[in-house]
Amino acid sequence: SAREENLKKEEEAGRLKFVCYSNDGIDEHMNIFARQLPNMPKEYIVRLLMDRSHKSVMVIRHSLVVGGITYRPYISTLYLSVMISSLKPRVLMLLVVLITPFPLPNHSQKFGEIAFCAITADEQVKGYGTRLMNHLKQHARDVDGLTHFLTYADNNAVGYFIKQGFTKEIKLEKDRWHGYIKDYDGGILMECKIDQKLPYT
Ligand code: SCA
């Protein structure tokens, strides 16, 4: 859209930045999330923003945070391979012998759970939310190796998520996500498949 093209130019001119933090710069977007997501307890927002397993992609203009998305990547294959690579060969062999008779749980989840998503009130519906989501998809695919996103969308945000390619139909195998993501009352579970080739930004 024209709005997105404008923001793209702003970005190229260096006036707009998209950054991904693991556990940092939480103050400003904490306030945006708290204001834009009134049903979400403040302590819960703080807890996830401090939590090392969550990451945030933020859009920053003139060094002010305009909005952000906080998500949790589920990448158990990676964890498993890091864990295995750090084992001594003997221990590894013993492990293989011990677990061979049992069916392995599904260790390739590769999806991200979007916990919060918000743009500050006076900058909404200017295309920031779309740019932000595109940066998130690119980062999640290229850095985290994810294939899907899941989120419990607030009723009034379903339209926004549909425009970002989310569907109410969940195609991701249930054993990859069920029991891992946080059930959220009043939200509608939605899924987005991340294209593995498309340039999102
Ligand atoms: C934007 N659009 C919407 C919409 N907001 N459509 C329906 N409902 C909404 N609430 C449409 C725009 O009109 C536009 O359509 C397209 O989506 C992209 O808009 P944009 O300008 O890129 O979006 P922006 O306003 O920058 O950001 C969307 C967002 C924001 C929802 C993040 O409005 C916001 O912060 N809202 C208040 C907080 C909120 O509701 N957050 C999501 C809660 P066209 O291109 O056709 O013009 S859900 C969540 O956080 C996760 C689940 C949970 O646990 O809460």
CSV table of C-alpha atoms and ligand atoms in Angstrom, one decimal:
chain,number,residue,atom,x,y,z
A,1,SER,CA,0.0,0.0,0.0
A,2,ALA,CA,1.0,3.7,-0.3
A,3,ARG,CA,1.3,3.9,3.5
A,4,GLU,CA,3.7,1.1,3.6
A,5,GLU,CA,5.8,2.6,0.7
A,6,ASN,CA,6.1,5.8,2.6
A,7,LEU,CA,7.3,4.1,5.7
A,8,LYS,CA,9.8,2.1,3.6
A,9,LYS,CA,11.2,5.4,2.3
A,10,GLU,CA,11.5,6.7,5.9
A,11,GLU,CA,13.3,3.6,6.8
A,12,GLU,CA,15.7,3.9,3.9
A,13,ALA,CA,16.4,7.5,4.9
A,14,GLY,CA,17.3,6.3,8.4
A,15,ARG,CA,14.5,8.0,10.1
A,16,LEU,CA,12.8,4.8,11.0
A,17,LYS,CA,14.4,1.7,12.6
A,18,PHE,CA,13.3,-1.8,13.3
A,19,VAL,CA,15.2,-3.6,16.0
A,20,CYS,CA,15.0,-6.9,17.8
A,21,TYR,CA,15.8,-7.1,21.4
A,22,SER,CA,16.0,-10.2,23.6
A,23,ASN,CA,15.7,-8.6,27.0
A,24,ASP,CA,16.3,-4.9,26.6
A,25,GLY,CA,14.8,-1.4,26.2
A,26,ILE,CA,11.7,-2.6,27.8
A,27,ASP,CA,10.5,0.7,29.5
A,28,GLU,CA,9.0,2.4,26.5
A,29,HIS,CA,7.2,-0.4,24.9
A,30,MET,CA,6.1,-1.7,28.3
A,31,ASN,CA,4.1,1.6,28.5
A,32,ILE,CA,2.7,1.2,25.0
A,33,PHE,CA,1.6,-2.4,25.7
A,34,ALA,CA,0.1,-1.5,29.0
A,35,ARG,CA,-1.9,1.4,27.5
A,36,GLN,CA,-2.9,-0.5,24.3
A,37,LEU,CA,-3.7,-3.8,25.9
A,38,PRO,CA,-5.9,-2.8,28.9
A,39,ASN,CA,-7.1,-6.3,29.5
A,40,MET,CA,-3.5,-7.6,30.0
A,41,PRO,CA,-2.3,-7.4,33.6
A,42,LYS,CA,0.7,-5.0,33.9
A,43,GLU,CA,2.7,-7.5,35.9
A,44,TYR,CA,2.2,-10.1,33.2
A,45,ILE,CA,3.5,-7.7,30.5
A,46,VAL,CA,6.6,-6.9,32.7
A,47,ARG,CA,7.2,-10.6,33.3
A,48,LEU,CA,7.3,-11.5,29.6
A,49,LEU,CA,9.4,-8.5,28.7
A,50,MET,CA,12.0,-9.5,31.3
A,51,ASP,CA,11.8,-13.2,30.3
A,52,ARG,CA,14.8,-14.4,28.4
A,53,SER,CA,12.7,-16.8,26.3
A,54,HIS,CA,10.8,-13.9,24.8
A,55,LYS,CA,12.0,-11.4,22.1
A,56,SER,CA,10.7,-8.1,21.0
A,57,VAL,CA,10.8,-6.5,17.6
A,58,MET,CA,10.3,-2.7,17.9
A,59,VAL,CA,9.8,0.1,15.6
A,60,ILE,CA,11.7,3.3,16.6
A,61,ARG,CA,11.3,6.8,15.1
A,62,HIS,CA,13.5,9.7,16.2
A,63,SER,CA,14.7,7.4,19.0
A,64,LEU,CA,11.1,7.0,20.3
A,65,VAL,CA,9.4,3.6,20.4
A,66,VAL,CA,6.3,3.7,18.2
A,67,GLY,CA,5.3,0.1,18.9
A,68,GLY,CA,6.4,-3.4,19.2
A,69,ILE,CA,5.6,-7.1,19.0
A,70,THR,CA,6.8,-9.5,21.8
A,71,TYR,CA,7.0,-13.1,20.8
A,72,ARG,CA,8.4,-16.4,22.0
A,73,PRO,CA,10.2,-18.6,19.5
A,74,TYR,CA,9.7,-22.3,20.1
A,75,ILE,CA,12.8,-24.0,18.5
A,76,SER,CA,13.3,-27.2,20.3
A,77,THR,CA,15.3,-28.8,17.5
A,78,LEU,CA,18.0,-26.2,18.1
A,79,TYR,CA,18.0,-26.7,21.8
A,80,LEU,CA,18.2,-30.4,21.4
A,81,SER,CA,21.1,-30.2,19.0
A,82,VAL,CA,23.0,-27.7,21.2
A,83,MET,CA,22.4,-29.9,24.2
A,84,ILE,CA,23.6,-33.0,22.3
A,85,SER,CA,26.6,-31.3,20.8
A,86,SER,CA,27.8,-30.4,24.3
A,87,LEU,CA,27.7,-34.0,25.5
A,88,LYS,CA,30.7,-36.3,25.8
A,89,PRO,CA,30.6,-39.1,23.1
A,90,ARG,CA,30.2,-41.8,25.7
A,91,VAL,CA,27.3,-40.1,27.4
A,92,LEU,CA,25.8,-39.4,24.0
A,93,MET,CA,26.0,-43.1,23.1
A,94,LEU,CA,24.4,-44.2,26.3
A,95,LEU,CA,21.6,-41.7,25.7
A,96,VAL,CA,21.0,-43.0,22.2
A,97,VAL,CA,20.9,-46.6,23.5
A,98,LEU,CA,18.5,-45.6,26.3
A,99,ILE,CA,16.0,-43.6,24.2
A,100,THR,CA,16.0,-45.7,21.0
A,101,PRO,CA,13.1,-48.0,22.1
A,102,PHE,CA,10.9,-45.0,22.8
A,103,PRO,CA,9.1,-42.8,20.2
A,104,LEU,CA,10.6,-39.4,20.2
A,105,PRO,CA,8.5,-36.4,21.0
A,106,ASN,CA,8.2,-33.9,18.2
A,107,HIS,CA,11.3,-31.8,18.5
A,108,SER,CA,10.8,-29.5,15.6
A,109,GLN,CA,8.3,-26.9,16.7
A,110,LYS,CA,9.7,-23.9,14.8
A,111,PHE,CA,6.8,-21.6,15.5
A,112,GLY,CA,6.6,-18.3,17.3
A,113,GLU,CA,3.9,-17.3,19.8
A,114,ILE,CA,3.0,-13.7,19.6
A,115,ALA,CA,2.2,-12.5,23.1
A,116,PHE,CA,1.8,-8.7,22.6
A,117,CYS,CA,1.4,-6.5,19.6
A,118,ALA,CA,0.7,-2.8,19.8
A,119,ILE,CA,1.3,0.5,18.1
A,120,THR,CA,1.1,3.7,20.2
A,121,ALA,CA,-2.4,5.3,19.9
A,122,ASP,CA,-1.7,8.4,17.8
A,123,GLU,CA,0.3,6.4,15.2
A,124,GLN,CA,-2.2,3.6,14.6
A,125,VAL,CA,-3.5,2.9,11.1
A,126,LYS,CA,-0.5,4.5,9.4
A,127,GLY,CA,1.1,1.3,8.3
A,128,TYR,CA,3.5,0.8,11.2
A,129,GLY,CA,1.7,-2.4,12.3
A,130,THR,CA,2.1,-3.9,8.9
A,131,ARG,CA,5.8,-3.0,8.5
A,132,LEU,CA,6.5,-4.3,12.0
A,133,MET,CA,4.8,-7.6,11.2
A,134,ASN,CA,6.9,-7.9,8.0
A,135,HIS,CA,10.1,-7.3,9.9
A,136,LEU,CA,9.1,-9.8,12.5
A,137,LYS,CA,8.4,-12.4,9.8
A,138,GLN,CA,11.8,-11.8,8.2
A,139,HIS,CA,13.6,-11.9,11.5
A,140,ALA,CA,11.8,-15.0,12.7
A,141,ARG,CA,12.5,-16.9,9.5
A,142,ASP,CA,16.1,-15.8,8.9
A,143,VAL,CA,17.4,-15.6,12.5
A,144,ASP,CA,15.1,-18.0,14.5
A,145,GLY,CA,14.3,-20.4,11.7
A,146,LEU,CA,10.6,-20.4,12.3
A,147,THR,CA,7.9,-21.6,9.9
A,148,HIS,CA,4.7,-20.3,11.6
A,149,PHE,CA,3.3,-17.9,14.0
A,150,LEU,CA,0.4,-18.5,16.4
A,151,THR,CA,-1.4,-15.9,18.5
A,152,TYR,CA,-4.5,-15.5,20.5
A,153,ALA,CA,-5.8,-12.4,18.8
A,154,ASP,CA,-8.1,-10.0,20.6
A,155,ASN,CA,-11.5,-9.8,18.9
A,156,ASN,CA,-11.0,-6.3,17.7
A,157,ALA,CA,-7.5,-7.1,16.3
A,158,VAL,CA,-8.7,-10.1,14.2
A,159,GLY,CA,-9.1,-7.8,11.1
A,160,TYR,CA,-5.5,-6.6,11.5
A,161,PHE,CA,-4.2,-10.1,11.8
A,162,ILE,CA,-6.2,-11.3,8.7
A,163,LYS,CA,-4.5,-8.5,6.7
A,164,GLN,CA,-1.2,-9.8,7.9
A,165,GLY,CA,-1.9,-13.3,6.5
A,166,PHE,CA,-3.2,-14.9,9.6
A,167,THR,CA,-6.1,-17.4,9.5
A,168,LYS,CA,-8.5,-18.9,12.1
A,169,GLU,CA,-7.8,-22.3,10.5
A,170,ILE,CA,-4.9,-23.9,12.3
A,171,LYS,CA,-2.9,-26.2,10.0
A,172,LEU,CA,0.2,-26.6,12.3
A,173,GLU,CA,0.2,-30.1,13.7
A,174,LYS,CA,-1.3,-30.0,17.2
A,175,ASP,CA,1.6,-31.8,18.9
A,176,ARG,CA,4.0,-29.0,17.8
A,177,TRP,CA,2.1,-26.4,19.8
A,178,HIS,CA,-0.6,-27.8,22.1
A,179,GLY,CA,0.3,-27.5,25.7
A,180,TYR,CA,3.1,-25.1,25.0
A,181,ILE,CA,1.4,-21.8,24.2
A,182,LYS,CA,-0.5,-19.9,26.8
A,183,ASP,CA,-4.3,-20.3,26.6
A,184,TYR,CA,-5.9,-16.8,26.5
A,185,ASP,CA,-9.5,-16.3,27.4
A,186,GLY,CA,-11.5,-14.2,25.0
A,187,GLY,CA,-8.9,-14.5,22.2
A,188,ILE,CA,-9.2,-16.3,18.9
A,189,LEU,CA,-6.3,-18.6,18.0
A,190,MET,CA,-4.9,-17.6,14.7
A,191,GLU,CA,-2.0,-19.0,12.6
A,192,CYS,CA,0.3,-17.5,10.0
A,193,LYS,CA,2.6,-19.5,7.7
A,194,ILE,CA,5.9,-17.7,7.1
A,195,ASP,CA,6.9,-17.9,3.4
A,196,GLN,CA,10.4,-19.4,3.2
A,197,LYS,CA,11.4,-17.3,0.2
A,198,LEU,CA,9.4,-14.1,0.1
A,199,PRO,CA,11.4,-10.9,0.9
A,200,TYR,CA,9.2,-9.4,3.6
A,201,THR,CA,11.0,-6.1,4.0
B,1,SCA,C1,-5.5,-2.0,11.9
B,1,SCA,N1,-6.3,-2.5,11.0
B,1,SCA,C2,-7.3,-3.1,11.6
B,1,SCA,C3,-7.1,-2.9,13.0
B,1,SCA,N2,-6.0,-2.1,13.2
B,1,SCA,N3,-8.4,-3.8,11.2
B,1,SCA,C4,-9.3,-4.2,12.1
B,1,SCA,N4,-9.1,-4.1,13.4
B,1,SCA,C5,-8.1,-3.4,13.9
B,1,SCA,N5,-8.0,-3.2,15.2
B,1,SCA,C6,-6.2,-2.5,9.5
B,1,SCA,C7,-5.9,-1.2,9.0
B,1,SCA,O1,-7.0,-0.5,8.7
B,1,SCA,C8,-5.1,-1.6,7.7
B,1,SCA,O2,-6.0,-2.0,6.7
B,1,SCA,C9,-4.3,-2.8,8.2
B,1,SCA,O3,-5.1,-3.3,9.3
B,1,SCA,C10,-2.9,-2.5,8.6
B,1,SCA,O4,-2.9,-1.4,9.4
B,1,SCA,P1,-1.6,-0.8,10.1
B,1,SCA,O5,-1.7,0.7,10.0
B,1,SCA,O6,-0.4,-1.4,9.5
B,1,SCA,O7,-1.9,-1.2,11.6
B,1,SCA,P2,-1.5,-0.4,12.9
B,1,SCA,O8,-2.6,0.4,13.4
B,1,SCA,O9,-0.2,0.3,12.8
B,1,SCA,O10,-1.3,-1.6,13.9
B,1,SCA,C11,-2.3,-2.5,14.2
B,1,SCA,C12,-2.5,-2.8,15.7
B,1,SCA,C13,-2.7,-1.4,16.4
B,1,SCA,C14,-3.6,-3.7,16.0
B,1,SCA,C15,-1.2,-3.4,16.3
B,1,SCA,O11,-3.8,-0.8,15.8
B,1,SCA,C16,-2.9,-1.4,17.9
B,1,SCA,O12,-1.9,-1.3,18.6
B,1,SCA,N6,-4.1,-1.6,18.4
B,1,SCA,C17,-4.4,-1.6,19.8
B,1,SCA,C18,-3.8,-2.8,20.5
B,1,SCA,C19,-4.3,-4.1,19.9
B,1,SCA,O13,-5.5,-4.3,19.7
B,1,SCA,N7,-3.3,-5.0,19.7
B,1,SCA,C20,-3.5,-6.3,19.2
B,1,SCA,C21,-4.0,-7.2,20.3
B,1,SCA,P3,-5.8,-1.4,5.2
B,1,SCA,O14,-4.4,-1.8,4.8
B,1,SCA,O15,-6.8,-2.2,4.4
B,1,SCA,O16,-6.0,0.0,5.2
B,1,SCA,S1,-3.8,-8.9,20.0
B,1,SCA,C22,-2.3,-9.2,20.7
B,1,SCA,O17,-1.6,-8.4,21.2
B,1,SCA,C23,-1.9,-10.7,20.9
B,1,SCA,C24,-2.8,-11.5,21.6
B,1,SCA,C25,-3.0,-11.1,23.0
B,1,SCA,O18,-2.7,-11.9,23.8
B,1,SCA,O19,-3.5,-10.0,23.3
